């Protein structure tokens, strides 16, 4: 392991345009559950929500067909304002501050990369830190839904205040998608971390990478990653790796 971490440091040192493509596993060490592991959000049983599938609870259909259920689930499960970034978030920000062009493509909606100090973050599934009215498009602050006294929060125009999160059945945000494609196409190093690579179309974004150095960090094996010929593969937690990397 020590030798592999030294190799990772060497690759980081010699690369200038680094893309970090991360999923839920990046934030589990901050205390946010992932989705599909045995302890993940999709395997947490709650009698209040058990009649629905987890995918449905985070879908466009649920938001508009069962809005009270959607907002109750959202408030209970996706509040992250008191969660702190972990060593991986901070280390990526440090690399950027030290002069590396570090661009982050994240499937997470928790805003922890920005809170750690990263500037170039492309949230391809949106974020819980932005909300807007679905009728007049007025923007609302991060806590508008969590602090609302209404079961279904409404704008002054009568529209519904919804999170700027990409729900199931919705398209990915165009600006984040375009920026992520550009970053991946121009990168000379790609780190794929904490993602199962099963949620499309986001998981297919690594096809845009043509650079020389691919590194994979994930607790569980990713069978499909072998076709991309990764240079280094770590099957462990990210803190174990990034705590030993220096800017």
XYZ file of N, CA and C in Angstrom:
741
model
N 0.823 -1.209 0.000
C 0.000 0.000 0.000
C 0.863 1.267 0.000
N 1.910 1.251 0.819
C 2.780 2.422 0.894
C 3.401 2.746 -0.462
N 3.809 1.702 -1.166
C 4.417 1.895 -2.483
C 3.405 2.479 -3.471
N 2.165 2.020 -3.392
C 1.125 2.522 -4.295
C 0.796 3.981 -3.998
N 0.791 4.352 -2.722
C 0.525 5.748 -2.357
C 1.661 6.641 -2.841
N 2.880 6.152 -2.749
C 4.022 6.912 -3.272
C 3.884 7.121 -4.781
N 3.396 6.101 -5.473
C 3.181 6.209 -6.917
C 2.081 7.231 -7.214
N 1.025 7.212 -6.429
C -0.050 8.191 -6.596
C 0.476 9.602 -6.405
N 1.297 9.812 -5.366
C 1.885 11.131 -5.141
C 2.732 11.560 -6.342
N 3.470 10.618 -6.889
C 4.307 10.908 -8.059
C 3.450 11.342 -9.248
N 2.344 10.649 -9.466
C 1.454 10.996 -10.581
C 0.831 12.371 -10.381
N 0.438 12.664 -9.149
C -0.133 13.989 -8.849
C 0.906 15.076 -9.073
N 2.123 14.827 -8.624
C 3.191 15.820 -8.762
C 3.480 16.148 -10.226
N 3.419 15.155 -11.095
C 3.784 15.379 -12.487
C 2.597 15.779 -13.366
N 1.390 15.780 -12.802
C 0.194 16.161 -13.562
C -0.218 17.586 -13.208
N -0.756 18.295 -14.185
C -1.193 19.664 -13.949
C -2.707 19.799 -14.007
N -3.339 19.105 -14.931
C -4.793 19.184 -15.085
C -5.427 17.909 -14.538
N -5.876 17.974 -13.298
C -6.385 16.797 -12.592
C -7.899 16.904 -12.445
N -8.591 15.848 -12.846
C -10.036 15.773 -12.613
C -10.299 14.697 -11.561
N -11.082 15.070 -10.558
C -11.516 14.137 -9.520
C -12.990 13.871 -9.762
N -13.312 12.635 -10.144
C -14.705 12.243 -10.400
C -15.200 11.437 -9.206
N -16.074 12.016 -8.412
C -16.451 11.394 -7.154
C -17.932 11.111 -6.999
N -18.216 10.077 -6.197
C -19.585 9.715 -5.872
C -19.820 9.731 -4.376
N -20.851 9.040 -3.944
C -21.290 9.087 -2.551
C -20.214 8.652 -1.567
N -19.330 7.741 -1.996
C -18.280 7.258 -1.107
C -17.305 8.325 -0.666
N -17.268 9.457 -1.371
C -16.382 10.556 -0.972
C -16.860 11.170 0.342
N -18.160 11.165 0.571
C -18.721 11.842 1.749
C -19.080 10.919 2.899
N -18.938 9.603 2.713
C -19.309 8.700 3.806
C -18.439 8.914 5.037
N -17.170 9.324 4.833
C -16.291 9.548 5.987
C -16.615 10.848 6.713
N -17.542 11.626 6.157
C -18.072 12.797 6.870
C -19.341 12.434 7.637
N -19.813 11.197 7.453
C -21.008 10.744 8.154
C -22.263 10.741 7.315
N -22.142 11.008 6.011
C -23.292 10.966 5.114
C -23.367 9.564 4.519
N -24.472 8.846 4.695
C -24.549 7.493 4.139
C -24.550 7.520 2.617
N -23.985 6.478 2.007
C -24.094 6.370 0.559
C -25.485 5.831 0.228
N -25.685 5.397 -1.006
C -27.020 4.982 -1.406
C -27.199 3.463 -1.421
N -26.229 2.723 -1.966
C -26.482 1.334 -2.301
C -25.772 0.308 -1.425
N -24.919 0.714 -0.503
C -24.272 -0.262 0.372
C -25.285 -0.812 1.370
N -24.861 -1.821 2.140
C -25.805 -2.440 3.079
C -26.315 -1.470 4.136
N -25.538 -0.415 4.434
C -25.971 0.589 5.403
C -26.402 1.884 4.717
N -26.533 1.840 3.397
C -26.821 3.041 2.631
C -28.260 3.497 2.736
N -28.504 4.666 2.185
C -29.816 5.294 2.259
C -30.910 4.405 1.682
N -30.590 3.669 0.616
C -31.608 2.845 -0.031
C -31.932 1.581 0.746
N -31.147 1.271 1.777
C -31.389 0.082 2.586
C -31.814 0.415 4.014
N -32.132 1.687 4.248
C -32.647 2.096 5.554
C -34.169 1.967 5.541
N -34.685 1.152 6.437
C -36.125 0.903 6.436
C -36.825 1.846 7.423
N -37.860 2.484 6.922
C -38.652 3.413 7.721
C -40.101 3.167 7.352
N -40.911 2.768 8.332
C -42.305 2.413 8.050
C -43.038 3.541 7.338
N -42.606 4.761 7.568
C -43.241 5.919 6.958
C -43.072 5.940 5.434
N -41.962 5.336 4.959
C -41.652 5.402 3.537
C -41.584 4.034 2.860
N -41.771 2.952 3.605
C -41.514 1.617 3.068
C -42.427 1.229 1.907
N -43.560 1.906 1.749
C -44.438 1.545 0.634
C -43.928 2.078 -0.701
N -42.869 2.906 -0.636
C -42.286 3.462 -1.854
C -40.853 2.950 -2.026
N -40.392 2.849 -3.259
C -38.989 2.533 -3.491
C -38.161 3.796 -3.257
N -36.892 3.652 -2.871
C -36.050 4.834 -2.677
C -35.941 5.683 -3.937
N -35.846 5.013 -5.096
C -35.757 5.751 -6.349
C -37.009 6.599 -6.576
N -38.163 6.057 -6.202
C -39.394 6.823 -6.368
C -39.410 8.035 -5.445
N -38.945 7.870 -4.230
C -38.960 8.969 -3.260
C -38.104 10.151 -3.701
N -37.126 9.886 -4.566
C -36.275 10.944 -5.088
C -36.522 11.172 -6.575
N -37.765 11.027 -6.975
C -38.117 11.161 -8.387
C -38.967 12.403 -8.639
N -38.967 12.826 -9.888
C -39.810 13.941 -10.332
C -41.287 13.602 -10.106
N -41.648 12.349 -10.373
C -43.040 11.931 -10.193
C -43.475 12.061 -8.749
N -42.623 11.624 -7.814
C -42.970 11.728 -6.396
C -43.130 13.181 -5.974
N -42.228 14.044 -6.445
C -42.301 15.460 -6.085
C -43.660 16.052 -6.423
N -44.216 15.653 -7.568
C -45.473 16.266 -8.008
C -46.711 15.418 -7.739
N -46.542 14.108 -7.541
C -47.702 13.266 -7.250
C -47.897 13.080 -5.755
N -46.793 12.995 -5.009
C -46.861 12.849 -3.551
C -45.916 13.865 -2.897
N -46.164 15.160 -3.070
C -45.211 16.164 -2.577
C -44.988 16.131 -1.069
N -46.024 15.845 -0.283
C -45.828 15.803 1.173
C -44.858 14.685 1.553
N -44.952 13.554 0.894
C -44.042 12.444 1.145
C -42.633 12.821 0.700
N -42.529 13.424 -0.483
C -41.218 13.829 -1.003
C -40.509 14.753 -0.023
N -41.199 15.800 0.422
C -40.536 16.780 1.283
C -40.205 16.218 2.663
N -41.027 15.325 3.164
C -40.725 14.709 4.463
C -39.468 13.856 4.354
N -39.385 13.067 3.278
C -38.202 12.229 3.054
C -36.971 13.112 2.850
N -37.114 14.136 2.052
C -36.003 15.046 1.751
C -35.475 15.705 3.021
N -36.380 16.189 3.867
C -35.965 16.861 5.103
C -35.297 15.885 6.074
N -35.790 14.676 6.129
C -35.227 13.701 7.067
C -33.877 13.158 6.620
N -33.710 12.945 5.319
C -32.556 12.196 4.826
C -31.464 13.039 4.177
N -31.780 14.246 3.726
C -30.807 14.977 2.907
C -30.359 16.300 3.509
N -30.576 16.504 4.761
C -30.092 17.701 5.448
C -28.620 17.504 5.803
N -27.751 18.335 5.243
C -26.308 18.159 5.457
C -25.623 19.424 5.979
N -26.386 20.418 6.401
C -25.781 21.700 6.770
C -24.832 21.586 7.968
N -25.028 20.579 8.812
C -24.161 20.424 9.982
C -23.025 19.422 9.751
N -22.954 18.869 8.570
C -21.908 17.913 8.211
C -20.657 18.676 7.782
N -19.500 18.200 8.198
C -18.245 18.861 7.867
C -17.484 18.102 6.776
N -16.737 18.817 5.927
C -15.892 18.152 4.932
C -14.873 17.246 5.617
N -14.392 16.249 4.893
C -13.384 15.351 5.449
C -12.037 15.580 4.771
N -11.061 14.738 5.100
C -9.692 14.949 4.630
C -9.598 14.941 3.108
N -10.405 14.152 2.440
C -10.364 14.119 0.977
C -10.805 15.453 0.386
N -11.918 15.996 0.897
C -12.378 17.314 0.426
C -11.288 18.366 0.630
N -10.703 18.376 1.823
C -9.696 19.399 2.137
C -8.422 19.220 1.315
N -8.010 17.980 1.098
C -6.773 17.751 0.356
C -6.911 18.196 -1.096
N -8.057 17.957 -1.705
C -8.290 18.405 -3.079
C -8.244 19.930 -3.162
N -8.823 20.595 -2.168
C -8.781 22.057 -2.132
C -7.345 22.553 -1.955
N -6.569 21.843 -1.157
C -5.164 22.226 -0.951
C -4.359 22.091 -2.241
N -4.613 21.033 -2.995
C -3.909 20.855 -4.264
C -4.233 21.992 -5.227
N -5.482 22.398 -5.249
C -5.887 23.522 -6.098
C -5.218 24.813 -5.634
N -5.212 25.054 -4.329
C -4.605 26.264 -3.779
C -3.104 26.305 -4.036
N -2.484 25.130 -4.165
C -1.034 25.048 -4.395
C -0.665 25.264 -5.856
N -1.668 25.423 -6.719
C -1.374 25.737 -8.115
C -1.782 24.690 -9.128
N -2.264 23.539 -8.673
C -2.737 22.530 -9.604
C -4.104 22.949 -10.160
N -4.347 22.622 -11.411
C -5.678 22.846 -11.971
C -6.529 21.622 -11.629
N -7.171 21.669 -10.467
C -7.990 20.559 -9.989
C -9.456 20.894 -10.236
N -10.100 20.082 -11.050
C -11.522 20.265 -11.336
C -12.270 19.036 -10.825
N -13.369 19.292 -10.136
C -14.103 18.219 -9.473
C -15.448 18.011 -10.159
N -15.659 16.789 -10.606
C -16.952 16.388 -11.157
C -17.591 15.506 -10.092
N -18.665 15.983 -9.487
C -19.243 15.244 -8.365
C -20.685 14.850 -8.627
N -21.001 13.633 -8.225
C -22.376 13.158 -8.250
C -23.088 13.506 -6.946
N -22.350 14.050 -5.987
C -22.922 14.373 -4.685
C -23.644 15.708 -4.711
N -24.573 15.858 -3.795
C -25.398 17.073 -3.739
C -25.212 17.810 -2.414
N -24.132 17.469 -1.675
C -23.957 17.961 -0.311
C -23.144 19.240 -0.186
N -22.521 19.715 -1.247
C -21.774 20.975 -1.206
C -20.491 20.952 -0.406
N -20.000 19.775 -0.012
C -18.831 19.704 0.864
C -17.533 20.104 0.165
N -17.434 19.881 -1.121
C -16.220 20.293 -1.833
C -16.048 21.817 -1.778
N -17.127 22.546 -2.004
C -17.044 24.013 -1.945
C -16.761 24.487 -0.523
N -17.355 23.843 0.452
C -17.130 24.248 1.842
C -15.696 23.988 2.273
N -15.039 23.033 1.627
C -13.632 22.753 1.929
C -12.703 23.737 1.227
N -13.227 24.468 0.232
C -12.424 25.478 -0.444
C -12.198 25.270 -1.920
N -12.703 24.183 -2.500
C -12.538 23.959 -3.940
C -13.376 24.960 -4.725
N -12.800 25.453 -5.826
C -13.467 26.481 -6.628
C -14.111 25.912 -7.889
N -13.504 24.908 -8.484
C -14.001 24.366 -9.749
C -14.726 23.051 -9.482
N -16.007 23.165 -9.161
C -16.810 22.000 -8.807
C -18.023 21.940 -9.726
N -18.191 20.828 -10.409
C -19.296 20.656 -11.343
C -20.240 19.598 -10.788
N -21.379 20.052 -10.305
C -22.346 19.195 -9.613
C -23.338 18.636 -10.630
N -23.050 17.452 -11.152
C -23.853 16.921 -12.237
C -25.206 16.383 -11.774
N -25.421 16.303 -10.469
C -26.735 15.944 -9.943
C -27.351 17.086 -9.137
N -26.821 18.300 -9.312
C -27.372 19.448 -8.597
C -26.886 19.514 -7.166
N -27.605 20.295 -6.338
C -27.173 20.507 -4.958
C -28.340 20.863 -4.058
N -28.247 20.451 -2.799
C -29.250 20.832 -1.807
C -29.043 22.263 -1.330
N -27.964 22.901 -1.766
C -27.655 24.257 -1.312
C -28.308 25.336 -2.169
N -29.057 24.931 -3.186
C -29.826 25.886 -3.986
C -31.263 25.393 -4.100
N -32.196 26.325 -4.086
C -33.608 26.019 -4.274
C -34.208 27.073 -5.200
N -35.306 26.733 -5.825
C -35.954 27.710 -6.700
C -37.446 27.403 -6.817
N -38.210 28.421 -7.215
C -39.644 28.258 -7.430
C -39.858 27.601 -8.784
N -40.669 26.562 -8.813
C -40.885 25.857 -10.079
C -41.797 26.616 -11.028
N -42.347 27.747 -10.563
C -43.213 28.544 -11.442
C -42.503 29.793 -11.952
N -42.003 30.636 -11.037
C -41.386 31.905 -11.456
C -39.867 31.846 -11.487
N -39.293 30.727 -11.023
C -37.840 30.470 -11.022
C -37.068 31.338 -10.026
N -37.756 31.992 -9.107
C -37.061 32.784 -8.093
C -36.147 31.880 -7.271
N -34.924 32.339 -7.012
C -33.966 31.553 -6.227
C -34.239 31.696 -4.738
N -34.030 30.619 -4.008
C -34.208 30.619 -2.555
C -32.952 30.052 -1.899
N -32.644 30.487 -0.670
C -31.412 30.049 -0.001
C -31.447 28.574 0.391
N -30.293 28.113 0.846
C -30.109 26.689 1.135
C -31.107 26.140 2.151
N -31.476 26.946 3.154
C -32.333 26.438 4.228
C -33.820 26.686 3.991
N -34.192 27.143 2.791
C -35.588 27.513 2.529
C -36.544 26.350 2.737
N -36.126 25.164 2.349
C -36.996 23.993 2.504
C -36.918 23.439 3.918
N -35.717 23.361 4.464
C -35.540 22.750 5.784
C -36.153 23.588 6.902
N -36.222 24.898 6.727
C -36.765 25.772 7.777
C -38.212 26.203 7.534
N -38.763 25.826 6.416
C -40.143 26.209 6.104
C -41.111 25.556 7.092
N -42.126 26.293 7.472
C -43.148 25.751 8.365
C -44.251 25.043 7.578
N -44.194 25.168 6.258
C -45.162 24.493 5.404
C -44.676 23.075 5.083
N -45.589 22.134 5.045
C -45.213 20.789 4.628
C -44.700 20.811 3.195
N -45.360 21.608 2.374
C -44.931 21.822 0.994
C -44.594 23.301 0.866
N -43.328 23.676 0.792
C -42.950 25.090 0.783
C -43.371 25.789 -0.510
N -43.938 26.979 -0.355
C -44.415 27.719 -1.515
C -43.770 29.086 -1.629
N -43.618 29.501 -2.875
C -43.123 30.832 -3.209
C -44.254 31.838 -3.039
N -43.911 33.115 -2.970
C -44.920 34.166 -2.859
C -45.830 34.217 -4.082
N -45.352 33.657 -5.223
C -46.176 33.640 -6.429
C -47.152 32.470 -6.431
N -47.014 31.561 -5.474
C -47.884 30.403 -5.396
C -47.260 29.124 -5.905
N -46.108 29.248 -6.575
C -45.406 28.069 -7.053
C -44.770 27.305 -5.912
N -44.262 26.141 -6.200
C -43.643 25.287 -5.190
C -42.135 25.511 -5.186
N -41.577 25.677 -3.992
C -40.118 25.797 -3.866
C -39.536 24.395 -3.849
N -38.676 24.125 -4.792
C -38.084 22.800 -4.899
C -36.564 22.885 -4.858
N -35.903 21.796 -4.476
C -34.434 21.802 -4.463
C -33.874 21.765 -5.878
N -32.713 22.374 -6.050
C -32.038 22.357 -7.343
C -31.204 21.079 -7.451
N -31.903 19.965 -7.275
C -31.309 18.632 -7.310
C -31.873 17.902 -8.515
N -31.034 17.170 -9.218
C -31.494 16.379 -10.355
C -32.158 15.115 -9.839
N -33.468 15.051 -9.954
C -34.218 13.895 -9.480
C -34.268 12.829 -10.573
N -34.614 11.616 -10.178
C -34.862 10.590 -11.181
C -35.915 11.105 -12.153
N -35.738 10.802 -13.428
C -36.616 11.217 -14.538
C -36.303 12.626 -15.034
N -35.308 13.295 -14.470
C -34.949 14.638 -14.902
C -33.591 14.632 -15.610
N -33.386 15.609 -16.475
C -32.125 15.733 -17.202
C -31.053 16.344 -16.313
N -29.797 15.995 -16.576
C -28.691 16.588 -15.834
C -28.557 18.067 -16.203
N -28.090 18.899 -15.268
C -27.927 20.332 -15.553
C -26.915 20.555 -16.665
N -27.331 21.297 -17.687
C -26.518 21.423 -18.901
C -25.161 22.060 -18.637
N -25.121 23.139 -17.853
C -23.855 23.838 -17.623
C -22.839 22.934 -16.931
N -23.268 22.220 -15.894
C -22.361 21.314 -15.178
C -21.895 20.191 -16.101
N -22.792 19.684 -16.917
C -22.461 18.601 -17.838
C -21.408 19.048 -18.848
N -21.606 20.226 -19.439
C -20.667 20.742 -20.439
C -19.299 21.005 -19.809
N -19.289 21.606 -18.617
C -18.017 21.868 -17.927
C -17.293 20.571 -17.570
N -18.049 19.569 -17.155
C -17.442 18.285 -16.809
C -16.835 17.616 -18.038
N -17.536 17.644 -19.149
C -17.015 17.074 -20.394
C -15.710 17.757 -20.800
N -15.709 19.081 -20.726
C -14.510 19.841 -21.101
C -13.345 19.479 -20.197
N -13.608 19.449 -18.880
C -12.541 19.134 -17.921
C -11.964 17.747 -18.168
N -12.811 16.776 -18.385
C -12.358 15.407 -18.616
C -11.571 15.298 -19.925
N -12.013 16.005 -20.942
C -11.335 15.945 -22.240
C -9.942 16.544 -22.184
N -9.736 17.523 -21.286
C -8.450 18.229 -21.210
C -7.529 17.719 -20.108
N -7.986 16.779 -19.315
C -7.214 16.336 -18.149
C -6.056 15.423 -18.527
N -4.972 15.518 -17.738
C -3.890 14.553 -17.899
C -3.858 13.551 -16.744
N -4.815 13.693 -15.816
C -4.959 12.701 -14.752
C -6.411 12.677 -14.307
N -6.958 11.481 -14.143
C -8.331 11.306 -13.671
C -8.321 10.384 -12.461
N -8.940 10.865 -11.369
C -9.116 10.046 -10.170
C -10.611 9.750 -10.042
N -10.977 8.488 -10.153
C -12.368 8.050 -9.981
C -12.493 7.506 -8.566
N -13.371 8.083 -7.763
C -13.373 7.749 -6.340
C -14.777 7.677 -5.752
N -15.009 6.637 -4.960
C -16.231 6.546 -4.174
C -17.503 6.475 -4.984
N -17.454 5.831 -6.142
C -18.644 5.705 -6.974
C -18.784 4.292 -7.495
N -20.011 3.824 -7.593
C -20.267 2.483 -8.100
C -20.263 2.445 -9.621
N -20.262 3.611 -10.248
C -20.335 3.729 -11.708
C -21.541 2.985 -12.268
N -22.672 3.099 -11.576
C -23.898 2.434 -12.035
C -25.000 3.417 -12.383
N -24.834 4.699 -12.020
C -25.876 5.693 -12.281
C -25.535 6.448 -13.560
N -26.346 6.222 -14.581
C -26.128 6.887 -15.867
C -27.155 8.015 -16.035
N -26.795 9.039 -16.815
C -25.633 9.124 -17.702
C -24.323 9.568 -17.036
N -24.354 9.962 -15.752
C -23.140 10.501 -15.122
C -21.976 9.515 -15.179
N -22.248 8.232 -14.934
C -21.166 7.246 -14.904
C -20.457 7.122 -16.247
N -21.155 7.442 -17.325
C -20.551 7.349 -18.640
C -19.627 8.506 -18.971
N -19.529 9.472 -18.067
C -18.704 10.650 -18.354
C -17.219 10.312 -18.457
N -16.786 9.249 -17.809
C -15.353 8.937 -17.867
C -14.928 8.528 -19.279
N -15.896 8.261 -20.160
C -15.555 7.957 -21.548
C -14.934 9.161 -22.259
N -15.110 10.344 -21.704
C -14.540 11.553 -22.324
C -13.056 11.720 -21.985
N -12.574 10.938 -21.032
C -11.174 11.072 -20.612
C -10.246 10.347 -21.579
N -9.205 11.050 -22.023
C -8.233 10.466 -22.947
C -6.792 10.611 -22.425
N -6.639 11.026 -21.195
C -5.315 11.293 -20.641
C -4.553 10.028 -20.278
N -3.324 10.181 -19.807
C -2.440 9.024 -19.565
C -2.598 8.348 -18.206
N -3.146 9.036 -17.199
C -3.116 8.485 -15.836
C -4.527 8.361 -15.259
N -4.967 7.144 -15.051
C -6.270 6.867 -14.436
C -6.055 6.138 -13.117
N -6.631 6.690 -12.042
C -6.520 6.105 -10.703
C -7.937 5.852 -10.180
N -8.146 4.701 -9.564
C -9.455 4.337 -9.016
C -9.315 4.097 -7.519
N -10.178 4.748 -6.731
C -10.204 4.542 -5.278
C -11.646 4.235 -4.890
N -11.906 3.012 -4.454
C -13.264 2.623 -4.090
C -13.202 1.429 -3.139
N -14.065 1.403 -2.161
C -14.038 0.301 -1.181
C -14.352 -1.042 -1.847
N -15.279 -1.024 -2.785
C -15.696 -2.261 -3.439
C -15.111 -2.331 -4.849
N -14.855 -3.542 -5.348
C -14.329 -3.687 -6.710
C -15.305 -3.113 -7.741
N -14.754 -2.547 -8.800
C -15.553 -2.042 -9.917
C -15.192 -2.883 -11.148
N -15.924 -3.964 -11.387
C -15.556 -4.895 -12.461
C -15.391 -4.216 -13.825
N -16.256 -3.274 -14.133
C -16.225 -2.650 -15.444
C -15.069 -1.699 -15.668
N -14.359 -1.331 -14.580
C -13.301 -0.324 -14.719
C -12.085 -0.884 -15.445
N -11.931 -2.189 -15.481
C -10.740 -2.793 -16.085
C -10.611 -2.455 -17.566
N -11.723 -2.240 -18.220
C -11.672 -1.921 -19.645
C -10.992 -0.576 -19.909
N -10.890 0.252 -18.859
C -10.245 1.562 -19.010
C -8.753 1.514 -18.664
N -8.270 0.353 -18.263
C -6.844 0.148 -17.943
C -6.323 1.140 -16.897
N -6.884 1.127 -15.696
C -6.395 2.049 -14.662
C -4.946 1.760 -14.286
N -4.209 2.812 -14.001
C -2.800 2.682 -13.633
C -2.655 2.246 -12.177
N -3.561 2.731 -11.325
C -3.565 2.354 -9.910
C -5.003 2.083 -9.481
N -5.192 1.053 -8.674
C -6.503 0.746 -8.112
C -6.351 0.537 -6.608
N -7.088 1.318 -5.817
C -7.108 1.169 -4.360
C -8.500 0.694 -3.956
N -8.588 -0.370 -3.181
C -9.874 -0.830 -2.670
C -9.897 -0.604 -1.162
N -10.136 0.667 -0.797
C -10.132 1.060 0.616
C -10.812 2.422 0.732
N -10.889 2.935 1.955
C -11.471 4.251 2.165
C -10.568 5.354 1.659
N -11.154 6.475 1.292
C -10.371 7.564 0.718
C -9.497 8.289 1.728
N -9.956 8.389 2.961
C -9.160 9.070 3.974
C -7.818 8.401 4.177
N -7.807 7.086 4.067
C -6.571 6.315 4.217
C -5.538 6.716 3.162
N -6.019 7.121 1.999
C -5.127 7.519 0.905
C -4.789 8.994 0.980
N -5.808 9.834 1.033
C -5.565 11.286 0.932
C -4.900 11.883 2.171
N -4.994 11.202 3.291
C -4.303 11.701 4.479
C -2.784 11.629 4.317
N -2.331 10.860 3.333
C -0.886 10.702 3.106
C -0.391 11.444 1.864
N -1.279 12.173 1.216
C -0.911 12.956 0.029
C -0.625 14.392 0.439
N 0.396 14.990 -0.130
C 0.695 16.383 0.179
C 0.608 17.233 -1.087
N 0.283 18.497 -0.900
C 0.122 19.416 -2.029
C 1.474 19.848 -2.573
